[in-house]
PDB file of C-alpha atoms in Angstrom:
ATOM      1  CA  MET A   1     -23.695  52.302 -63.281  1.00 46.00           C
ATOM      2  CA  ASN A   2     -21.282  53.908 -60.877  1.00 49.00           C
ATOM      3  CA  ASP A   3     -21.840  52.380 -57.432  1.00 58.00           C
ATOM      4  CA  SER A   4     -19.144  54.581 -55.910  1.00 67.00           C
ATOM      5  CA  ASP A   5     -21.130  57.785 -56.521  1.00 74.00           C
ATOM      6  CA  PRO A   6     -20.577  59.866 -53.361  1.00 79.00           C
ATOM      7  CA  HIS A   7     -23.974  61.513 -53.873  1.00 80.00           C
ATOM      8  CA  TRP A   8     -25.919  58.280 -53.920  1.00 86.00           C
ATOM      9  CA  PRO A   9     -26.700  55.930 -50.996  1.00 86.00           C
ATOM     10  CA  ARG A  10     -24.982  52.546 -51.139  1.00 85.00           C
ATOM     11  CA  PHE A  11     -28.185  50.789 -50.100  1.00 86.00           C
ATOM     12  CA  TRP A  12     -29.815  51.710 -53.451  1.00 90.00           C
ATOM     13  CA  PRO A  13     -27.350  50.240 -55.968  1.00 90.00           C
ATOM     14  CA  ASP A  14     -30.205  48.778 -58.030  1.00 92.00           C
ATOM     15  CA  VAL A  15     -31.525  52.232 -59.033  1.00 93.00           C
ATOM     16  CA  PRO A  16     -30.184  52.929 -62.559  1.00 93.00           C
ATOM     17  CA  ASP A  17     -28.384  56.185 -63.298  1.00 92.00           C
ATOM     18  CA  SER A  18     -31.303  57.403 -65.412  1.00 94.00           C
ATOM     19  CA  ASP A  19     -33.638  57.291 -62.390  1.00 95.00           C
ATOM     20  CA  ARG A  20     -31.340  58.810 -59.807  1.00 94.00           C
ATOM     21  CA  ALA A  21     -31.946  62.494 -60.601  1.00 94.00           C
ATOM     22  CA  PRO A  22     -35.753  61.982 -60.587  1.00 96.00           C
ATOM     23  CA  MET A  23     -35.488  60.097 -57.282  1.00 96.00           C
ATOM     24  CA  ARG A  24     -33.601  63.051 -55.778  1.00 94.00           C
ATOM     25  CA  GLU A  25     -36.437  65.326 -56.913  1.00 95.00           C
ATOM     26  CA  ILE A  26     -39.034  63.015 -55.397  1.00 96.00           C
ATOM     27  CA  LEU A  27     -37.256  62.944 -52.052  1.00 95.00           C
ATOM     28  CA  ALA A  28     -36.712  66.702 -52.114  1.00 93.00           C
ATOM     29  CA  GLU A  29     -40.455  67.218 -52.577  1.00 92.00           C
ATOM     30  CA  LEU A  30     -41.450  64.675 -49.913  1.00 93.00           C
ATOM     31  CA  LEU A  31     -38.970  65.918 -47.308  1.00 90.00           C
ATOM     32  CA  GLY A  32     -39.246  69.618 -48.148  1.00 86.00           C
ATOM     33  CA  ARG A  33     -42.996  69.931 -48.690  1.00 86.00           C
ATOM     34  CA  GLY A  34     -44.449  66.668 -47.421  1.00 87.00           C
ATOM     35  CA  THR A  35     -46.363  66.035 -50.633  1.00 91.00           C
ATOM     36  CA  LEU A  36     -45.590  65.558 -54.322  1.00 93.00           C
ATOM     37  CA  LEU A  37     -48.405  66.512 -56.680  1.00 91.00           C
ATOM     38  CA  GLY A  38     -48.553  64.320 -59.769  1.00 91.00           C
ATOM     39  CA  THR A  39     -51.398  65.919 -61.642  1.00 87.00           C
ATOM     40  CA  GLU A  40     -49.430  67.591 -64.409  1.00 84.00           C
ATOM     41  CA  GLY A  41     -46.066  68.355 -65.961  1.00 87.00           C
ATOM     42  CA  SER A  42     -42.888  66.898 -64.469  1.00 89.00           C
ATOM     43  CA  GLY A  43     -44.766  66.066 -61.277  1.00 91.00           C
ATOM     44  CA  ARG A  44     -46.800  63.521 -63.226  1.00 94.00           C
ATOM     45  CA  ASP A  45     -43.648  61.748 -64.434  1.00 95.00           C
ATOM     46  CA  LEU A  46     -42.182  61.692 -60.917  1.00 96.00           C
ATOM     47  CA  PHE A  47     -45.421  60.345 -59.436  1.00 96.00           C
ATOM     48  CA  LEU A  48     -45.622  57.514 -61.980  1.00 96.00           C
ATOM     49  CA  LEU A  49     -41.947  56.607 -61.517  1.00 96.00           C
ATOM     50  CA  ALA A  50     -42.348  56.384 -57.743  1.00 96.00           C
ATOM     51  CA  ARG A  51     -45.676  54.581 -57.856  1.00 96.00           C
ATOM     52  CA  ASP A  52     -44.695  52.016 -60.483  1.00 96.00           C
ATOM     53  CA  HIS A  53     -41.102  51.267 -59.502  1.00 96.00           C
ATOM     54  CA  TYR A  54     -39.912  52.687 -56.156  1.00 96.00           C
ATOM     55  CA  GLN A  55     -42.610  52.477 -53.498  1.00 96.00           C
ATOM     56  CA  ASP A  56     -40.575  50.050 -51.378  1.00 95.00           C
ATOM     57  CA  HIS A  57     -37.395  52.131 -51.778  1.00 96.00           C
ATOM     58  CA  LEU A  58     -39.107  55.303 -50.649  1.00 96.00           C
ATOM     59  CA  SER A  59     -40.971  53.615 -47.804  1.00 95.00           C
ATOM     60  CA  ASP A  60     -37.706  52.206 -46.426  1.00 94.00           C
ATOM     61  CA  TYR A  61     -35.970  55.575 -46.747  1.00 93.00           C
ATOM     62  CA  LEU A  62     -38.738  57.432 -44.897  1.00 93.00           C
ATOM     63  CA  ALA A  63     -39.325  54.884 -42.139  1.00 91.00           C
ATOM     64  CA  PRO A  64     -36.374  55.879 -39.855  1.00 90.00           C
ATOM     65  CA  LEU A  65     -37.580  59.510 -40.072  1.00 87.00           C
ATOM     66  CA  GLY A  66     -40.968  58.560 -38.661  1.00 85.00           C
ATOM     67  CA  LEU A  67     -42.675  59.113 -42.006  1.00 89.00           C
ATOM     68  CA  GLU A  68     -45.076  56.846 -43.858  1.00 91.00           C
ATOM     69  CA  LEU A  69     -45.324  56.846 -47.654  1.00 95.00           C
ATOM     70  CA  ILE A  70     -48.878  57.319 -48.940  1.00 93.00           C
ATOM     71  CA  VAL A  71     -49.620  56.727 -52.623  1.00 94.00           C
ATOM     72  CA  ASP A  72     -52.961  58.261 -53.598  1.00 91.00           C
ATOM     73  CA  ASP A  73     -53.988  57.188 -57.108  1.00 91.00           C
ATOM     74  CA  ASP A  74     -57.307  59.048 -57.017  1.00 87.00           C
ATOM     75  CA  PHE A  75     -55.627  62.437 -56.528  1.00 87.00           C
ATOM     76  CA  CYS A  76     -52.268  61.524 -58.112  1.00 91.00           C
ATOM     77  CA  LEU A  77     -50.130  62.471 -55.160  1.00 92.00           C
ATOM     78  CA  LEU A  78     -47.406  61.040 -52.942  1.00 95.00           C
ATOM     79  CA  GLN A  79     -47.281  62.039 -49.290  1.00 92.00           C
ATOM     80  CA  ALA A  80     -44.738  61.529 -46.557  1.00 91.00           C
ATOM     81  CA  ARG A  81     -47.235  61.358 -43.685  1.00 85.00           C
ATOM     82  CA  PRO A  82     -45.781  61.878 -40.200  1.00 80.00           C
ATOM     83  CA  ARG A  83     -46.322  59.108 -37.672  1.00 79.00           C
ATOM     84  CA  PRO A  84     -47.183  61.248 -34.620  1.00 66.00           C
ATOM     85  CA  GLU A  85     -45.603  58.870 -32.153  1.00 61.00           C
ATOM     86  CA  ALA A  86     -42.258  58.738 -33.970  1.00 57.00           C
ATOM     87  CA  CYS A  87     -41.763  61.711 -36.274  1.00 53.00           C
ATOM     88  CA  LEU A  88     -39.372  64.508 -35.305  1.00 49.00           C
ATOM     89  CA  LEU A  89     -40.147  66.515 -38.441  1.00 49.00           C
ATOM     90  CA  LEU A  90     -43.733  67.547 -37.692  1.00 50.00           C
ATOM     91  CA  ALA A  91     -44.421  71.055 -38.949  1.00 59.00           C
ATOM     92  CA  GLN A  92     -44.935  73.540 -36.190  1.00 69.00           C
ATOM     93  CA  PHE A  93     -47.911  75.722 -37.031  1.00 81.00           C
ATOM     94  CA  THR A  94     -48.907  78.880 -35.199  1.00 85.00           C
ATOM     95  CA  LYS A  95     -52.182  78.999 -33.296  1.00 87.00           C
ATOM     96  CA  ASP A  96     -53.877  80.927 -36.126  1.00 89.00           C
ATOM     97  CA  GLU A  97     -52.671  78.367 -38.634  1.00 89.00           C
ATOM     98  CA  THR A  98     -53.821  75.466 -36.440  1.00 88.00           C
ATOM     99  CA  LEU A  99     -57.301  76.952 -36.076  1.00 91.00           C
ATOM    100  CA  MET A 100     -57.550  77.405 -39.826  1.00 93.00           C
ATOM    101  CA  LEU A 101     -56.380  73.838 -40.436  1.00 91.00           C
ATOM    102  CA  LEU A 102     -59.153  72.598 -38.129  1.00 92.00           C
ATOM    103  CA  VAL A 103     -61.707  74.610 -40.103  1.00 94.00           C
ATOM    104  CA  LEU A 104     -60.320  73.300 -43.401  1.00 94.00           C
ATOM    105  CA  TRP A 105     -60.480  69.710 -42.078  1.00 92.00           C
ATOM    106  CA  ARG A 106     -64.167  70.120 -41.202  1.00 93.00           C
ATOM    107  CA  ALA A 107     -64.891  71.611 -44.638  1.00 92.00           C
ATOM    108  CA  TRP A 108     -63.139  68.627 -46.205  1.00 90.00           C
ATOM    109  CA  ASP A 109     -65.084  66.137 -44.065  1.00 89.00           C
ATOM    110  CA  ASP A 110     -68.461  67.808 -44.722  1.00 88.00           C
ATOM    111  CA  HIS A 111     -67.947  67.829 -48.472  1.00 86.00           C
ATOM    112  CA  ARG A 112     -66.635  64.290 -48.726  1.00 79.00           C
ATOM    113  CA  ASN A 113     -69.529  62.925 -46.665  1.00 78.00           C
ATOM    114  CA  THR A 114     -72.289  64.732 -48.575  1.00 76.00           C
ATOM    115  CA  ARG A 115     -71.080  65.200 -52.137  1.00 69.00           C
ATOM    116  CA  ALA A 116     -69.985  62.782 -54.820  1.00 56.00           C
ATOM    117  CA  GLU A 117     -67.311  64.890 -56.542  1.00 63.00           C
ATOM    118  CA  GLN A 118     -63.697  64.254 -55.629  1.00 71.00           C
ATOM    119  CA  SER A 119     -62.480  67.845 -55.440  1.00 82.00           C
ATOM    120  CA  VAL A 120     -63.312  69.825 -52.328  1.00 89.00           C
ATOM    121  CA  VAL A 121     -63.364  73.544 -53.170  1.00 92.00           C
ATOM    122  CA  VAL A 122     -64.421  76.496 -51.001  1.00 92.00           C
ATOM    123  CA  THR A 123     -63.900  80.220 -51.319  1.00 93.00           C
ATOM    124  CA  VAL A 124     -61.978  82.404 -48.894  1.00 92.00           C
ATOM    125  CA  ASP A 125     -65.310  83.976 -47.951  1.00 92.00           C
ATOM    126  CA  ASP A 126     -66.756  80.511 -47.214  1.00 93.00           C
ATOM    127  CA  LEU A 127     -63.734  79.627 -45.092  1.00 93.00           C
ATOM    128  CA  TRP A 128     -63.963  82.909 -43.159  1.00 92.00           C
ATOM    129  CA  GLN A 129     -67.644  82.264 -42.382  1.00 93.00           C
ATOM    130  CA  ARG A 130     -66.827  78.699 -41.317  1.00 93.00           C
ATOM    131  CA  PHE A 131     -64.171  80.026 -38.973  1.00 94.00           C
ATOM    132  CA  LYS A 132     -66.714  82.369 -37.350  1.00 92.00           C
ATOM    133  CA  ALA A 133     -69.208  79.516 -36.953  1.00 93.00           C
ATOM    134  CA  THR A 134     -66.607  77.132 -35.500  1.00 93.00           C
ATOM    135  CA  PHE A 135     -64.874  79.554 -33.142  1.00 92.00           C
ATOM    136  CA  GLU A 136     -67.653  81.943 -32.188  1.00 89.00           C
ATOM    137  CA  ASN A 137     -65.646  83.591 -29.403  1.00 88.00           C
ATOM    138  CA  ILE A 138     -62.417  84.024 -31.337  1.00 91.00           C
ATOM    139  CA  GLU A 139     -61.941  86.974 -33.665  1.00 89.00           C
ATOM    140  CA  PRO A 140     -61.392  85.587 -37.187  1.00 88.00           C
ATOM    141  CA  PRO A 141     -58.256  86.688 -38.984  1.00 87.00           C
ATOM    142  CA  GLU A 142     -58.430  89.551 -41.443  1.00 87.00           C
ATOM    143  CA  LYS A 143     -58.717  88.247 -44.972  1.00 81.00           C
ATOM    144  CA  THR A 144     -55.266  89.591 -45.860  1.00 83.00           C
ATOM    145  CA  HIS A 145     -53.847  87.621 -42.902  1.00 88.00           C
ATOM    146  CA  LEU A 146     -55.885  84.609 -43.973  1.00 88.00           C
ATOM    147  CA  GLU A 147     -54.146  84.811 -47.323  1.00 87.00           C
ATOM    148  CA  GLN A 148     -50.772  84.620 -45.544  1.00 89.00           C
ATOM    149  CA  ILE A 149     -51.934  81.585 -43.547  1.00 91.00           C
ATOM    150  CA  LEU A 150     -53.043  79.853 -46.745  1.00 91.00           C
ATOM    151  CA  ALA A 151     -49.678  80.591 -48.338  1.00 91.00           C
ATOM    152  CA  ARG A 152     -47.944  78.649 -45.555  1.00 88.00           C
ATOM    153  CA  VAL A 153     -50.451  75.813 -45.769  1.00 89.00           C
ATOM    154  CA  LYS A 154     -49.861  75.725 -49.522  1.00 90.00           C
ATOM    155  CA  ARG A 155     -46.120  75.288 -49.005  1.00 87.00           C
ATOM    156  CA  HIS A 156     -46.933  72.025 -47.258  1.00 85.00           C
ATOM    157  CA  ARG A 157     -49.115  71.004 -50.228  1.00 87.00           C
ATOM    158  CA  LEU A 158     -52.263  70.771 -48.087  1.00 89.00           C
ATOM    159  CA  VAL A 159     -54.301  73.115 -50.265  1.00 93.00           C
ATOM    160  CA  ARG A 160     -54.193  74.732 -53.684  1.00 91.00           C
ATOM    161  CA  THR A 161     -55.597  78.172 -54.452  1.00 93.00           C
ATOM    162  CA  HIS A 162     -57.001  79.436 -57.725  1.00 91.00           C
ATOM    163  CA  ARG A 163     -57.787  83.014 -58.684  1.00 87.00           C
ATOM    164  CA  THR A 164     -59.667  83.164 -61.984  1.00 84.00           C
ATOM    165  CA  ASP A 165     -59.667  86.973 -61.980  1.00 86.00           C
ATOM    166  CA  PRO A 166     -56.558  88.635 -60.514  1.00 83.00           C
ATOM    167  CA  ASN A 167     -58.599  91.805 -59.883  1.00 86.00           C
ATOM    168  CA  ALA A 168     -61.356  90.002 -57.971  1.00 86.00           C
ATOM    169  CA  PRO A 169     -61.633  90.461 -54.197  1.00 88.00           C
ATOM    170  CA  ILE A 170     -59.605  88.117 -51.967  1.00 87.00           C
ATOM    171  CA  GLY A 171     -62.847  86.563 -50.732  1.00 88.00           C
ATOM    172  CA  GLU A 172     -63.549  85.073 -54.173  1.00 91.00           C
ATOM    173  CA  THR A 173     -60.276  83.116 -54.229  1.00 92.00           C
ATOM    174  CA  LEU A 174     -60.952  79.386 -54.603  1.00 94.00           C
ATOM    175  CA  ILE A 175     -59.311  76.977 -52.162  1.00 94.00           C
ATOM    176  CA  GLU A 176     -58.993  73.321 -53.159  1.00 94.00           C
ATOM    177  CA  ILE A 177     -58.504  71.223 -50.032  1.00 93.00           C
ATOM    178  CA  LEU A 178     -56.205  68.304 -50.831  1.00 90.00           C
ATOM    179  CA  PRO A 179     -56.511  64.858 -49.169  1.00 86.00           C
ATOM    180  CA  SER A 180     -53.007  65.325 -47.772  1.00 86.00           C
ATOM    181  CA  LEU A 181     -54.531  67.732 -45.241  1.00 87.00           C
ATOM    182  CA  ALA A 182     -56.910  65.115 -43.857  1.00 82.00           C
ATOM    183  CA  ARG A 183     -53.988  62.708 -43.446  1.00 81.00           C
ATOM    184  CA  THR A 184     -51.701  65.289 -41.853  1.00 79.00           C
ATOM    185  CA  ILE A 185     -54.253  65.993 -39.109  1.00 78.00           C
ATOM    186  CA  PRO A 186     -56.336  62.795 -39.072  1.00 74.00           C
ATOM    187  CA  PHE A 187     -59.375  62.409 -36.848  1.00 80.00           C
ATOM    188  CA  ASP A 188     -61.095  59.066 -36.371  1.00 76.00           C
ATOM    189  CA  SER A 189     -64.493  60.717 -35.920  1.00 82.00           C
ATOM    190  CA  ILE A 190     -66.228  64.069 -35.789  1.00 88.00           C
ATOM    191  CA  GLU A 191     -66.224  63.671 -32.015  1.00 89.00           C
ATOM    192  CA  ALA A 192     -62.420  63.617 -32.044  1.00 85.00           C
ATOM    193  CA  TRP A 193     -62.447  66.806 -34.139  1.00 88.00           C
ATOM    194  CA  LEU A 194     -64.880  68.457 -31.726  1.00 90.00           C
ATOM    195  CA  ALA A 195     -62.681  67.520 -28.768  1.00 88.00           C
ATOM    196  CA  ARG A 196     -59.652  69.119 -30.442  1.00 85.00           C
ATOM    197  CA  THR A 197     -61.475  72.329 -31.374  1.00 90.00           C
ATOM    198  CA  ALA A 198     -62.779  72.593 -27.806  1.00 90.00           C
ATOM    199  CA  MET A 199     -59.154  72.854 -26.621  1.00 87.00           C
ATOM    200  CA  TYR A 200     -58.867  76.194 -28.420  1.00 86.00           C
ATOM    201  CA  GLN A 201     -62.175  77.675 -27.340  1.00 84.00           C
ATOM    202  CA  PRO A 202     -61.770  80.468 -24.766  1.00 82.00           C
ATOM    203  CA  ALA A 203     -63.284  79.808 -21.369  1.00 69.00           C
ATOM    204  CA  ALA A 204     -66.766  81.259 -21.038  1.00 58.00           C
ATOM    205  CA  ALA A 205     -66.870  84.442 -19.005  1.00 51.00           C
ATOM    206  CA  ASP A 206     -68.635  84.276 -15.675  1.00 43.00           C
ATOM    207  CA  THR A 207     -72.136  85.672 -15.954  1.00 39.00           C
ATOM    208  CA  PRO A 208     -73.136  88.132 -13.289  1.00 44.00           C
ATOM    209  CA  ALA A 209     -75.681  86.855 -10.796  1.00 43.00           C
TER     210      ALA A 209
END
Protein backbone atom coordinates (compact mmCIF):
# COMPACT_ATOMS: atom_id res chain seq x y z
CA MET A 1 0.00 0.00 0.00
CA ASN A 2 1.34 3.39 -0.97
CA ASP A 3 0.49 5.85 1.82
CA SER A 4 2.12 8.72 -0.09
CA ASP A 5 -0.49 8.59 -2.88
CA PRO A 6 -1.20 12.27 -3.68
CA HIS A 7 -4.73 11.33 -4.77
CA TRP A 8 -5.68 9.68 -1.50
CA PRO A 9 -6.41 11.35 1.88
CA ARG A 10 -3.84 10.65 4.58
CA PHE A 11 -6.60 10.09 7.14
CA TRP A 12 -7.66 6.87 5.33
CA PRO A 13 -4.41 4.87 5.28
CA ASP A 14 -6.27 1.71 6.34
CA VAL A 15 -8.24 1.51 3.05
CA PRO A 16 -6.42 -1.05 0.84
CA ASP A 17 -5.44 -0.16 -2.71
CA SER A 18 -8.07 -2.54 -4.10
CA ASP A 19 -10.87 -0.54 -2.45
CA ARG A 20 -9.67 2.96 -3.26
CA ALA A 21 -11.06 3.22 -6.79
CA PRO A 22 -14.51 1.96 -5.66
CA MET A 23 -14.44 4.41 -2.74
CA ARG A 24 -13.78 7.26 -5.19
CA GLU A 25 -16.82 6.13 -7.19
CA ILE A 26 -18.95 5.99 -4.05
CA LEU A 27 -17.97 9.51 -3.04
CA ALA A 28 -18.47 10.81 -6.58
CA GLU A 29 -22.04 9.46 -6.56
CA LEU A 30 -22.84 10.76 -3.07
CA LEU A 31 -21.40 14.23 -3.65
CA GLY A 32 -22.47 14.56 -7.29
CA ARG A 33 -25.96 13.08 -7.11
CA GLY A 34 -26.71 12.76 -3.41
CA THR A 35 -27.67 9.10 -3.71
CA LEU A 36 -26.03 5.85 -4.81
CA LEU A 37 -28.44 3.19 -6.08
CA GLY A 38 -27.33 -0.33 -5.22
CA THR A 39 -30.05 -2.34 -6.88
CA GLU A 40 -28.06 -3.73 -9.80
CA GLY A 41 -24.77 -3.89 -11.66
CA SER A 42 -21.71 -2.09 -10.33
CA GLY A 43 -23.92 -0.02 -8.05
CA ARG A 44 -24.73 -3.18 -6.11
CA ASP A 45 -21.04 -3.91 -5.50
CA LEU A 46 -20.40 -0.33 -4.39
CA PHE A 47 -23.39 -0.37 -2.04
CA LEU A 48 -22.27 -3.62 -0.38
CA LEU A 49 -18.67 -2.41 -0.04
CA ALA A 50 -19.77 0.80 1.67
CA ARG A 51 -22.40 -0.85 3.85
CA ASP A 52 -20.23 -3.74 5.02
CA HIS A 53 -16.86 -2.03 5.45
CA TYR A 54 -16.83 1.77 5.20
CA GLN A 55 -19.88 3.31 6.87
CA ASP A 56 -17.76 5.05 9.51
CA HIS A 57 -15.25 6.28 6.92
CA LEU A 58 -17.95 7.81 4.76
CA SER A 59 -19.85 9.30 7.70
CA ASP A 60 -16.70 11.03 8.93
CA TYR A 61 -15.90 12.33 5.44
CA LEU A 62 -19.39 13.77 4.93
CA ALA A 63 -19.84 15.29 8.39
CA PRO A 64 -17.83 18.53 7.83
CA LEU A 65 -19.88 19.13 4.66
CA GLY A 66 -23.11 19.11 6.65
CA LEU A 67 -24.16 15.77 5.18
CA GLU A 68 -25.41 12.66 6.98
CA LEU A 69 -24.84 9.17 5.58
CA ILE A 70 -28.03 7.12 5.28
CA VAL A 71 -27.80 3.39 4.56
CA ASP A 72 -31.15 2.01 3.39
CA ASP A 73 -31.08 -1.79 3.23
CA ASP A 74 -34.71 -2.09 2.15
CA PHE A 75 -34.15 -0.08 -1.03
CA CYS A 76 -30.41 -0.81 -1.40
CA LEU A 77 -29.28 2.78 -1.52
CA LEU A 78 -26.82 5.13 0.14
CA GLN A 79 -27.73 8.76 0.59
CA ALA A 80 -25.79 11.83 1.64
CA ARG A 81 -28.69 13.62 3.32
CA PRO A 82 -28.21 17.35 3.91
CA ARG A 83 -28.50 18.60 7.47
CA PRO A 84 -30.54 21.77 6.83
CA GLU A 85 -28.93 23.71 9.66
CA ALA A 86 -25.37 23.00 8.48
CA CYS A 87 -25.22 22.02 4.82
CA LEU A 88 -23.92 24.48 2.24
CA LEU A 89 -24.54 22.06 -0.64
CA LEU A 90 -28.34 22.02 -0.66
CA ALA A 91 -29.66 21.79 -4.21
CA GLN A 92 -31.41 24.93 -5.33
CA PHE A 93 -34.61 23.98 -7.11
CA THR A 94 -36.79 26.35 -9.11
CA LYS A 95 -40.30 27.14 -7.93
CA ASP A 96 -41.81 24.70 -10.45
CA GLU A 97 -39.46 21.97 -9.28
CA THR A 98 -40.22 22.69 -5.62
CA LEU A 99 -43.96 22.47 -6.22
CA MET A 100 -43.53 19.16 -8.00
CA LEU A 101 -41.34 17.82 -5.19
CA LEU A 102 -44.10 18.69 -2.71
CA VAL A 103 -46.62 16.80 -4.82
CA LEU A 104 -44.26 13.83 -5.12
CA TRP A 105 -43.74 13.82 -1.33
CA ARG A 106 -47.49 13.66 -0.73
CA ALA A 107 -47.85 10.82 -3.25
CA TRP A 108 -45.07 8.97 -1.44
CA ASP A 109 -46.67 9.55 1.96
CA ASP A 110 -50.15 8.50 0.80
CA HIS A 111 -48.88 5.27 -0.74
CA ARG A 112 -46.64 4.31 2.17
CA ASN A 113 -49.44 4.86 4.69
CA THR A 114 -52.11 2.92 2.81
CA ARG A 115 -50.35 0.21 0.82
CA ALA A 116 -48.09 -2.66 1.82
CA GLU A 117 -45.79 -2.75 -1.21
CA GLN A 118 -42.42 -1.06 -0.93
CA SER A 119 -42.28 0.60 -4.33
CA VAL A 120 -44.26 3.80 -4.82
CA VAL A 121 -45.12 4.19 -8.50
CA VAL A 122 -47.37 6.77 -10.19
CA THR A 123 -47.82 7.82 -13.79
CA VAL A 124 -47.13 11.27 -15.20
CA ASP A 125 -50.88 11.65 -15.67
CA ASP A 126 -51.45 10.78 -11.99
CA LEU A 127 -48.83 13.30 -10.92
CA TRP A 128 -50.33 16.01 -13.13
CA GLN A 129 -53.77 15.43 -11.60
CA ARG A 130 -52.28 15.49 -8.11
CA PHE A 131 -50.64 18.81 -8.89
CA LYS A 132 -53.99 20.28 -9.96
CA ALA A 133 -55.66 18.99 -6.79
CA THR A 134 -52.88 20.31 -4.53
CA PHE A 135 -52.39 23.72 -6.13
CA GLU A 136 -55.86 24.51 -7.47
CA ASN A 137 -55.02 28.14 -8.25
CA ILE A 138 -51.68 27.48 -9.96
CA GLU A 139 -51.54 26.46 -13.59
CA PRO A 140 -49.91 23.00 -13.76
CA PRO A 141 -46.87 22.65 -16.00
CA GLU A 142 -47.29 21.31 -19.50
CA LYS A 143 -46.46 17.62 -19.59
CA THR A 144 -43.40 18.26 -21.75
CA HIS A 145 -42.16 20.72 -19.10
CA LEU A 146 -43.03 18.20 -16.41
CA GLU A 147 -40.75 15.75 -18.16
CA GLN A 148 -37.90 18.29 -17.91
CA ILE A 149 -38.60 18.78 -14.20
CA LEU A 150 -38.51 15.03 -13.64
CA ALA A 151 -35.19 14.81 -15.49
CA ARG A 152 -33.63 17.22 -12.98
CA VAL A 153 -35.17 15.39 -10.05
CA LYS A 154 -33.80 12.14 -11.49
CA ARG A 155 -30.28 13.58 -11.55
CA HIS A 156 -30.54 13.88 -7.77
CA ARG A 157 -31.68 10.23 -7.59
CA LEU A 158 -35.02 11.17 -6.02
CA VAL A 159 -37.12 9.34 -8.61
CA ARG A 160 -36.72 6.81 -11.40
CA THR A 161 -38.80 6.79 -14.56
CA HIS A 162 -39.78 3.83 -16.71
CA ARG A 163 -41.28 3.87 -20.17
CA THR A 164 -42.39 0.40 -21.23
CA ASP A 165 -43.42 1.60 -24.69
CA PRO A 166 -41.26 4.37 -26.19
CA ASN A 167 -44.15 5.34 -28.48
CA ALA A 168 -46.66 5.69 -25.64
CA PRO A 169 -47.85 9.16 -24.57
CA ILE A 170 -45.78 11.01 -21.95
CA GLY A 171 -48.68 10.67 -19.51
CA GLU A 172 -48.20 6.90 -19.32
CA THR A 173 -44.59 7.19 -18.15
CA LEU A 174 -44.13 5.47 -14.79
CA ILE A 175 -42.46 7.38 -11.95
CA GLU A 176 -40.96 5.42 -9.07
CA ILE A 177 -40.60 7.72 -6.07
CA LEU A 178 -37.49 6.75 -4.10
CA PRO A 179 -37.19 7.06 -0.31
CA SER A 180 -34.32 9.49 -0.82
CA LEU A 181 -36.94 12.10 -1.78
CA ALA A 182 -38.76 11.81 1.55
CA ARG A 183 -35.44 12.28 3.37
CA THR A 184 -34.34 15.21 1.23
CA ILE A 185 -37.50 17.15 2.05
CA PRO A 186 -38.60 15.56 5.35
CA PHE A 187 -41.83 16.54 7.08
CA ASP A 188 -42.65 15.41 10.60
CA SER A 189 -46.37 15.34 9.86
CA ILE A 190 -48.93 16.01 7.18
CA GLU A 191 -49.62 19.30 8.96
CA ALA A 192 -46.03 20.37 8.33
CA TRP A 193 -46.47 19.49 4.65
CA LEU A 194 -49.72 21.47 4.48
CA ALA A 195 -48.02 24.48 6.06
CA ARG A 196 -45.26 24.36 3.45
CA THR A 197 -47.64 24.02 0.50
CA ALA A 198 -49.68 26.93 1.83
CA MET A 199 -46.61 29.15 1.41
CA TYR A 200 -46.85 28.67 -2.36
CA GLN A 201 -50.59 29.14 -2.72
CA PRO A 202 -51.50 32.47 -4.35
CA ALA A 203 -53.47 34.88 -2.21
CA ALA A 204 -57.20 34.62 -2.78
CA ALA A 205 -58.58 37.42 -4.89
CA ASP A 206 -60.90 39.86 -3.17
CA THR A 207 -64.51 39.02 -3.93
CA PRO A 208 -66.68 41.90 -4.99
CA ALA A 209 -69.25 43.01 -2.44
